[in-house]
Tab-separated table of C-alpha atoms in Angstrom:
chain	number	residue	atom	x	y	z
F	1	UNK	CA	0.000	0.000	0.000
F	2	UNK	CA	1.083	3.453	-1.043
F	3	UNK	CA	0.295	7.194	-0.144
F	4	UNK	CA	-0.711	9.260	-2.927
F	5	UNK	CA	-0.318	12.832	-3.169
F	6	UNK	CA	0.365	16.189	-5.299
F	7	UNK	CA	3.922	17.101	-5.324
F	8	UNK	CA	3.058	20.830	-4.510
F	9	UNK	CA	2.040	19.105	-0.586
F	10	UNK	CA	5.884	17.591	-0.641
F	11	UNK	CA	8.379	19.332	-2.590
F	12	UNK	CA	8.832	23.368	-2.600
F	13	UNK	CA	8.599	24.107	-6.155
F	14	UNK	CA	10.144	27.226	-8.351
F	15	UNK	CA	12.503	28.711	-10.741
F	16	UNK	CA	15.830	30.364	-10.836
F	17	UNK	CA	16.802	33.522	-11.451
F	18	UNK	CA	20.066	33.258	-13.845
F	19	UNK	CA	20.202	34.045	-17.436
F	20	UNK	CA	22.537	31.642	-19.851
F	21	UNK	CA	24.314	34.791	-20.165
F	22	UNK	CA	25.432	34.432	-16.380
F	23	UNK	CA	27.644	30.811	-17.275
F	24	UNK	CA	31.757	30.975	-17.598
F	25	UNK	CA	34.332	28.391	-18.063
F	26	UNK	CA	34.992	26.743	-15.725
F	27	UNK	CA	32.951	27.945	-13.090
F	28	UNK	CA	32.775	27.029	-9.630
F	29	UNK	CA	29.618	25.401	-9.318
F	30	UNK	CA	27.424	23.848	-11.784
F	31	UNK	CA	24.669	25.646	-13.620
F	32	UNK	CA	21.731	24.243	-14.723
F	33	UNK	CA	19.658	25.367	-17.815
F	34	UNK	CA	17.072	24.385	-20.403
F	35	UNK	CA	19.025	21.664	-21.644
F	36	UNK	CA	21.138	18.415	-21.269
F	37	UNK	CA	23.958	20.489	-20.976
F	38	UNK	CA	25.534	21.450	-17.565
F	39	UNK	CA	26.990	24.598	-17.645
F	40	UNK	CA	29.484	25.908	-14.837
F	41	UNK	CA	28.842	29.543	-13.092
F	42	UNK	CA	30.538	30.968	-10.208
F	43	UNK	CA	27.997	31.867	-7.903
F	44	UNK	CA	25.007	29.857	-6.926
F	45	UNK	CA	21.532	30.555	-5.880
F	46	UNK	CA	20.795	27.132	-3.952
F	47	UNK	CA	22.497	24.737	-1.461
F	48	UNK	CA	19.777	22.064	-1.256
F	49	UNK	CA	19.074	18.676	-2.527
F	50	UNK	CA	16.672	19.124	-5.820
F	51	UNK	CA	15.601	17.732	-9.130
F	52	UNK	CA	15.858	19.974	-12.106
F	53	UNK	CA	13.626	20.270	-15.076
F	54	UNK	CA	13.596	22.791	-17.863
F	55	UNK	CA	10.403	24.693	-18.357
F	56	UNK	CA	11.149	24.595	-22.036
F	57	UNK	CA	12.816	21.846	-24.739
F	58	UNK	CA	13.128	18.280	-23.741
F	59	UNK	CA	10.011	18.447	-21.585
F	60	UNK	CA	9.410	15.027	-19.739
F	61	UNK	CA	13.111	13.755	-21.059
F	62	UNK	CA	15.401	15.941	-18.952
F	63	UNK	CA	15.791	16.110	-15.610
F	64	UNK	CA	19.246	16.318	-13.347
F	65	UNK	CA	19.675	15.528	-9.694
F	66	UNK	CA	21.851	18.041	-7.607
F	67	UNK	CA	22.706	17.983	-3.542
F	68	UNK	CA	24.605	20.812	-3.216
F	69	UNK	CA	25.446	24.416	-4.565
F	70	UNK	CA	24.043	25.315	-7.713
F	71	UNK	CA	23.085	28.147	-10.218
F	72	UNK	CA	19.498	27.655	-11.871
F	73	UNK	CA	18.105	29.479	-15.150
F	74	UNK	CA	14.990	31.362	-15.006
F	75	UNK	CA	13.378	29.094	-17.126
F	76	UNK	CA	14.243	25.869	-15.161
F	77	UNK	CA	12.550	24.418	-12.122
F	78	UNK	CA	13.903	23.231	-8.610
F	79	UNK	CA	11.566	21.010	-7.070
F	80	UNK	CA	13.305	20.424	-3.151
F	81	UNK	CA	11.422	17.670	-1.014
F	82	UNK	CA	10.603	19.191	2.351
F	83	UNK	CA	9.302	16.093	3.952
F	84	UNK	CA	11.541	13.873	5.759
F	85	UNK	CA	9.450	10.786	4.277
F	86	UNK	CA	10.724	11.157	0.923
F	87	UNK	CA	13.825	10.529	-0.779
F	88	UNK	CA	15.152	12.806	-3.155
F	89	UNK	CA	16.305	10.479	-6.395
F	90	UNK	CA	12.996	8.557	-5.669
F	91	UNK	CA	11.558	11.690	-6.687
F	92	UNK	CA	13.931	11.683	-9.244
F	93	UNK	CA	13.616	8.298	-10.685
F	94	UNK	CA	9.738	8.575	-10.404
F	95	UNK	CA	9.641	11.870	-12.518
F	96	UNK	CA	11.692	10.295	-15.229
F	97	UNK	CA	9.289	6.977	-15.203
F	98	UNK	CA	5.642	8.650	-15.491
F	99	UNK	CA	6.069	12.653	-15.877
F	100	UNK	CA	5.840	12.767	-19.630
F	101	UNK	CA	2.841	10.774	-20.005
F	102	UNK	CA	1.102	13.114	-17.206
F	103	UNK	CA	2.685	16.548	-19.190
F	104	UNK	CA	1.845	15.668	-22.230
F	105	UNK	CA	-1.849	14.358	-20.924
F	106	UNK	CA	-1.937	17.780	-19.939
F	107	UNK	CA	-1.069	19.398	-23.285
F	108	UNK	CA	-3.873	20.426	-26.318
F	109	UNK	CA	-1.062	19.270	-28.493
F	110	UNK	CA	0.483	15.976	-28.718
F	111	UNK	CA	3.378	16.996	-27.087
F	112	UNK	CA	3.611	19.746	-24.045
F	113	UNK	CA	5.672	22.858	-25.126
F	114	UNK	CA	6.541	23.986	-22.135
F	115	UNK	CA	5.754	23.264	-18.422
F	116	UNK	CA	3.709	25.778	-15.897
F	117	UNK	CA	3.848	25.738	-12.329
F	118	UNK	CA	0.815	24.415	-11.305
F	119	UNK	CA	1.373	21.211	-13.684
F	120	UNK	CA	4.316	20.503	-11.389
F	121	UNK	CA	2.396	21.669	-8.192
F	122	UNK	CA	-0.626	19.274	-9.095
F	123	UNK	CA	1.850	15.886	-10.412
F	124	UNK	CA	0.636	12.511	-8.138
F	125	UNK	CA	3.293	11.024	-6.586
F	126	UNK	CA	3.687	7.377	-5.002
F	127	UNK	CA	5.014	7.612	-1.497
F	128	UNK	CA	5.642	4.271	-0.547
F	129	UNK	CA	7.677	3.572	2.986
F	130	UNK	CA	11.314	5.419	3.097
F	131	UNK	CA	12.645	1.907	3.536
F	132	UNK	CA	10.857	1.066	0.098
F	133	UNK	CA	12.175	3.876	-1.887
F	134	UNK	CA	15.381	3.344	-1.049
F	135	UNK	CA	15.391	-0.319	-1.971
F	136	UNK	CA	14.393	1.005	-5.364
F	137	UNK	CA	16.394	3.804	-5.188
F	138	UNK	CA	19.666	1.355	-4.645
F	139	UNK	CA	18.379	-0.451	-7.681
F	140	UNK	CA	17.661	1.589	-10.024
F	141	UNK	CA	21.517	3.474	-9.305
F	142	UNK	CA	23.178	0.002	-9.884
F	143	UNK	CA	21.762	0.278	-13.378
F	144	UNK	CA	22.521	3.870	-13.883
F	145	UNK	CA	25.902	3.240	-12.498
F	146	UNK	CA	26.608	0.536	-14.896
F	147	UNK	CA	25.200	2.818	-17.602
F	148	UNK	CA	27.616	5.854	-16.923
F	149	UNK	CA	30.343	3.489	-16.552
F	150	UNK	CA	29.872	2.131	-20.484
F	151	UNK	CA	29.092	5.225	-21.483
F	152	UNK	CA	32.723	6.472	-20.668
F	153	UNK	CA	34.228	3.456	-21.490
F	154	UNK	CA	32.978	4.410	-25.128
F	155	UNK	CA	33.902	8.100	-25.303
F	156	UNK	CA	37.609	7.152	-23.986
F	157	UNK	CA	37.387	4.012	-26.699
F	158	UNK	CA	36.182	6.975	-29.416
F	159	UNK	CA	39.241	8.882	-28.215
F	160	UNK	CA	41.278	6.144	-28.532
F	161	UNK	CA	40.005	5.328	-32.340
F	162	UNK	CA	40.220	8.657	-33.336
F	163	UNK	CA	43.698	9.528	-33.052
F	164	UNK	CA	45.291	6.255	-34.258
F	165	UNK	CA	42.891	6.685	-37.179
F	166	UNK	CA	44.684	10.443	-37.646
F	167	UNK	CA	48.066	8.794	-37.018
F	168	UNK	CA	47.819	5.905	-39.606
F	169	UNK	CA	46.360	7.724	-42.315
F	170	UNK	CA	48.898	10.696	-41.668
F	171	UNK	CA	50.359	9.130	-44.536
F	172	UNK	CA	51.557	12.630	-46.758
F	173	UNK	CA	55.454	12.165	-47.637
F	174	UNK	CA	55.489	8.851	-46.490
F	175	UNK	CA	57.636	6.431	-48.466
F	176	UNK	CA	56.108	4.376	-51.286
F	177	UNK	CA	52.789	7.099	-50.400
F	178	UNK	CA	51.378	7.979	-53.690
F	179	UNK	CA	49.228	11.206	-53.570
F	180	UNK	CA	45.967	10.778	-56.066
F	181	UNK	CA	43.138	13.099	-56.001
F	182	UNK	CA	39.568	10.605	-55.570
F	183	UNK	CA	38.812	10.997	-58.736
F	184	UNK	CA	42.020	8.999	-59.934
F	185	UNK	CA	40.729	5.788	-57.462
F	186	UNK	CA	37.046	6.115	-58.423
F	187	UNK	CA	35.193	4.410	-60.888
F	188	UNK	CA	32.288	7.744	-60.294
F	189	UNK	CA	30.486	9.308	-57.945
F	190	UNK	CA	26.587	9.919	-58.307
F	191	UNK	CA	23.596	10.682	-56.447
F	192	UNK	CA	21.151	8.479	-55.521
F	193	UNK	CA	17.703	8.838	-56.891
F	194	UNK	CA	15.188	6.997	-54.605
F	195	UNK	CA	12.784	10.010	-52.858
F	196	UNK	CA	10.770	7.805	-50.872
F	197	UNK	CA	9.620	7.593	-47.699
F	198	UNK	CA	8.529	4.315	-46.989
F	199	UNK	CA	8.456	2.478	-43.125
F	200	UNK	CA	8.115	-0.816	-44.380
F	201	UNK	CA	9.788	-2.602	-47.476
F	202	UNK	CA	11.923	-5.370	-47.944
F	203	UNK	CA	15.196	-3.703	-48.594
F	204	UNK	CA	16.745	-0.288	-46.768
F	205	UNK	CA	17.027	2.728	-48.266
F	206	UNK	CA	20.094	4.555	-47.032
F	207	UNK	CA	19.678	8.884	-47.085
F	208	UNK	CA	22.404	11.122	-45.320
F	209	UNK	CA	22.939	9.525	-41.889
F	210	UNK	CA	21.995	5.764	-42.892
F	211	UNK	CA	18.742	3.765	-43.047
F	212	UNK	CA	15.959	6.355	-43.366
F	213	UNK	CA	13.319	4.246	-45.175
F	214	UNK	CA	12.410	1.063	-46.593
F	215	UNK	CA	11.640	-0.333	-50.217
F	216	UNK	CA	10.640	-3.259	-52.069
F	217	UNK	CA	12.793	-2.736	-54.756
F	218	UNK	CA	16.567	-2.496	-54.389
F	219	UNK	CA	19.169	-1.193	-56.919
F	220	UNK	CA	22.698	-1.763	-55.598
F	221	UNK	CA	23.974	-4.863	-54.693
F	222	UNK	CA	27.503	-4.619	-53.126
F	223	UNK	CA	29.176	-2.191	-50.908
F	224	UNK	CA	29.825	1.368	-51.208
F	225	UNK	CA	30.947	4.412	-50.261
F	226	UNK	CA	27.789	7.153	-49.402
F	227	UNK	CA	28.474	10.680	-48.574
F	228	UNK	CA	25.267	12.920	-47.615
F	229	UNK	CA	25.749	15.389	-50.108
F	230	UNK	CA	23.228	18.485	-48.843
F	231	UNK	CA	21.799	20.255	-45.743
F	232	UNK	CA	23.590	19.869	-41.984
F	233	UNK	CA	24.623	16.514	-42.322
F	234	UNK	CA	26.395	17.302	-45.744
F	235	UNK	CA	29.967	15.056	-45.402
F	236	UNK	CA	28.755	12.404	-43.195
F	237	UNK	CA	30.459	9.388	-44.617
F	238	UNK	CA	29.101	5.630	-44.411
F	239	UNK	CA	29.273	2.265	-45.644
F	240	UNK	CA	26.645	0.650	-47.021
F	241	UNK	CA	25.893	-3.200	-47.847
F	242	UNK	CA	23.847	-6.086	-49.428
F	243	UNK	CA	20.991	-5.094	-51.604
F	244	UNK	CA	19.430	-1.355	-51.424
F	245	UNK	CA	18.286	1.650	-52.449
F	246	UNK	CA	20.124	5.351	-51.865
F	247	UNK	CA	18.332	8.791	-51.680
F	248	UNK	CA	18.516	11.735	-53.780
F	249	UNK	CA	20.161	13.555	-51.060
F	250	UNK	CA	23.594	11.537	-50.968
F	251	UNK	CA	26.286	10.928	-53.375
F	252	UNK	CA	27.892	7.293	-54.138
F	253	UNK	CA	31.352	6.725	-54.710
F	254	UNK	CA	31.993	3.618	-56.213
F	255	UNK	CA	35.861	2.817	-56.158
F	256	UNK	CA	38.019	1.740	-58.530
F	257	UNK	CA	39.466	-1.359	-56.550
F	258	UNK	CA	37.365	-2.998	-54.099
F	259	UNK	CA	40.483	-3.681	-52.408
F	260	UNK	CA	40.765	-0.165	-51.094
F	261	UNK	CA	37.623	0.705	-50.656
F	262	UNK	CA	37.320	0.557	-46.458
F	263	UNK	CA	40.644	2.291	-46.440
F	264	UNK	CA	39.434	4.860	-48.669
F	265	UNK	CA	36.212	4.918	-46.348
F	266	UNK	CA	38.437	5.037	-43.246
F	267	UNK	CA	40.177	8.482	-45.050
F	268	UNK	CA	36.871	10.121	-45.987
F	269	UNK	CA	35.628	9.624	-42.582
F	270	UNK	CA	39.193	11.017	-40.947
F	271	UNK	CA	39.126	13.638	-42.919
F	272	UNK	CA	35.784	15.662	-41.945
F	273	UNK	CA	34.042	16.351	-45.383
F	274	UNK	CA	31.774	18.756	-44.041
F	275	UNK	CA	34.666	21.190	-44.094
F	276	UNK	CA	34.689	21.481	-48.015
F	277	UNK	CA	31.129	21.736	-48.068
F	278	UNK	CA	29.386	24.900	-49.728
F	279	UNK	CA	26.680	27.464	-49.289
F	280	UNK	CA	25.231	28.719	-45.808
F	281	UNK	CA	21.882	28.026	-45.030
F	282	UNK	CA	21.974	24.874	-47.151
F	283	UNK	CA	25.365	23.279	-47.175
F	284	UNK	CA	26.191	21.039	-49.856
F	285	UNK	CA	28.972	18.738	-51.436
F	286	UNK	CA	29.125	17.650	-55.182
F	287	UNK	CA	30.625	14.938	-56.753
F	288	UNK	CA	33.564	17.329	-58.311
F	289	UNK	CA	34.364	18.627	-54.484
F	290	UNK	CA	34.840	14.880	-53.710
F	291	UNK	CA	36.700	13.908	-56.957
F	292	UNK	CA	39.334	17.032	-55.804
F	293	UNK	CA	40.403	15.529	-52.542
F	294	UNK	CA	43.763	14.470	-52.794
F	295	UNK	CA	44.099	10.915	-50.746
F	296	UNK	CA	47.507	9.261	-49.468
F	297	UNK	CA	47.571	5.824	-51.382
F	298	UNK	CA	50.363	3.753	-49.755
F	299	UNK	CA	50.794	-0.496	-50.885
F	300	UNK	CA	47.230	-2.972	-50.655
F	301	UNK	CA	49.739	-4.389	-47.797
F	302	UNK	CA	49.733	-0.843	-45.423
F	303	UNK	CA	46.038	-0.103	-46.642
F	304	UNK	CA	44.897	-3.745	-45.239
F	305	UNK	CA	47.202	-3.323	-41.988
F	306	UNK	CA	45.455	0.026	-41.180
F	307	UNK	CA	41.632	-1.304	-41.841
F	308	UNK	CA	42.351	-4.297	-39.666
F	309	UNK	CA	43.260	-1.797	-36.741
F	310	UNK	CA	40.384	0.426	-36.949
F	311	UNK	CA	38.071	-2.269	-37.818
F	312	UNK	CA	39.420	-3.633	-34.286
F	313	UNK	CA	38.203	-0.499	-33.177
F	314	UNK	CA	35.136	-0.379	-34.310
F	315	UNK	CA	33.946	-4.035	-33.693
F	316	UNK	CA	35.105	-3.136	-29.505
F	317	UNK	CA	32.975	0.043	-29.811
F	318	UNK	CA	29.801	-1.830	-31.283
F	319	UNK	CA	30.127	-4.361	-28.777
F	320	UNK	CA	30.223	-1.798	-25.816
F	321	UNK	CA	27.557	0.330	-27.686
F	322	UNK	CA	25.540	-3.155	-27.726
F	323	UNK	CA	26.242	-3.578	-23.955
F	324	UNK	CA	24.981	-0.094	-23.319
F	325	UNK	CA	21.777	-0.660	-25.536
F	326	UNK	CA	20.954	-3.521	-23.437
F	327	UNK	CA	21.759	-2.169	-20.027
F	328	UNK	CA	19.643	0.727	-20.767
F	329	UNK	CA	16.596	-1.448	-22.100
F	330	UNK	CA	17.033	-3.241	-18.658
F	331	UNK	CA	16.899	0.014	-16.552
F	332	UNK	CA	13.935	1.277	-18.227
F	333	UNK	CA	12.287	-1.996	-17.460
F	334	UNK	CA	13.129	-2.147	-14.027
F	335	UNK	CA	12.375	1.468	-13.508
F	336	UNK	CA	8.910	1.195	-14.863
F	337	UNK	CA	8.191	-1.519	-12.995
F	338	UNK	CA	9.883	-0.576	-9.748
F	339	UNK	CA	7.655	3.057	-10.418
F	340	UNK	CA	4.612	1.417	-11.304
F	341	UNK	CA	1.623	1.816	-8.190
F	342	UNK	CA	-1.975	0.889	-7.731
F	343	UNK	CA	-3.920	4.494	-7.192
F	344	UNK	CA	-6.038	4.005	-4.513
């Protein structure tokens, strides 16, 4: 059995007063705003335990947990428990589990735009015993423990990737290096022509940042090189494979040997295409920009030694990013069910 109430009758419940404006580098304490983002700010408004949730953006999908000093925007609110019954993360994990539905319940549209006092003030909360919450409170942090801890695991593995992929394919004046612009190891590069927008098909359809549709027709059958070629994710590089489709919005670069083509993938990818990109509002790469870039072309033997050390990258990162996936599926889980109560 359970104790329902409003979490106006628990928690004290209000904004700051800081303006983004207020942040600096480095700061001394950590500054909250309307976003995922921590910023840092040197003074603070509140020395409290509290859960944080922008007013605006991300409404029912961010929220961050502070006990201590703190700087708050004027747009984001504290909500501080003030009863000794209640725990502050299970407040925390029990926003996170059912607050969305009960915003966006609240909303004319299907999702809330922003959040108003008195939807906060009138929010039900589950109060089960203290005893209770913090068996689910001990839980639920073993999971989000084991989440962080993968999560860095794959930034530092990322770091790691990243600069032996700059250091092996820092190839320029390198004995037996040949220098060839793309278009000299290409057989062409085209767009794609497939516009559709299809959720269910047979084969993929791969647009600027991978699989963005579906089709029951496909039109290449081996592996390639696809660059998005307009808008903000013009230079994004990927591989493709079996049988699909590609968008207009992307250009294919076939390569001359097959042999080369993940190193040559490895070298598009290192070297940040969106950089040669033109235009402002709508950015955009064409097949002659990519047929320009000059590429370090060193023996089959060197390109094969490189792709087998990145690709040992890469498979350690999937396999961590696959960990993650699952750990996170199994929080969510547990969390819901752990946050799930009878309403008397």
């Amino acid at each position: 059995m359970v104790e329902w109430k409003r979490l106006g009758e628990v928690c004290e419940i209000g904004t700051g007063s800081n303006n983004r404006e207020d942040s600096c580098d480095n700061g001394l304490y950590p500054f909250f705003v309307r976003s995922q983002e921590v910023l840092r700010i040197n003074t603070y408004l509140y020395d409290e335990e509290a859960i944080l949730i922008p007013g605006e953006g991300g409404i029912g999908d961010i929220f961050h947990y502070i006990h201590g000093k703190y700087g708050l925007h004027q747009r984001t609110y504290r909500v501080h428990p003030i009863s000794d019954d209640l725990e502050g993360r299970y407040i925390y994990y029990f926003l996170f589990a059912n607050f969305k539905t009960y915003i966006n319940a609240k909303s004319y549209k299907s999702t809330a735009a922003s959040i108003r006092k008195p939807m906060l003030l009138e929010f039900p909360i589950a109060i089960p015993s203290l005893s209770e919450q913090e068996r689910i409170v001990g839980i639920l942090d073993t999971f989000t423990s084991a989440i962080d801890n993968l999560k860095a695991q794959i930034a530092q593995r990322r770091k790691q990737y990243e600069f032996y992929r700059d250091q092996l394919l820092d190839l320029e004046g390198k004995e037996g290096v040949r220098m060839k612009t793309l278009g000299e190891v290409v057989k062409k590069i085209s767009s794609g022509k497939n516009k559709s927008k299809n959720t269910v098909g047979k084969y993929p359809v791969f647009g600027s940042t991978g699989i963005i549709a579906y089709s029951d027709i496909f039109v290449y059958n081996k592996p390639l090189i696809l660059v998005a070629r307009v808008g903000a994710n013009a230079g994004y590089v990927h591989l493709s494979y079996g049988k699909y489709d590609v968008t207009d919005n992307t250009l294919i670069v076939d390569v001359l040997d097959e042999k080369s083509q993940k190193y040559i993938f490895y070298f598009l990818v290192k070297e940040k295409l969106n950089k040669y990109a033109k235009g402002g509002g709508q950015p955009l790469i064409t097949a002659t920009i990519l047929k320009d870039i000059v590429v370090p072309i060193p023996s089959l033997s060197v390109q094969q030694r490189i792709v087998s050390i990145l690709d040992t990258f890469e498979a350690s990162i999937a396999n961590l990013e696959a960990q993650l996936k699952q750990r996170e599926k199994q929080y969510e889980y547990y969390r819901n069910k752990l946050l799930t109560f009878d309403k008397i």
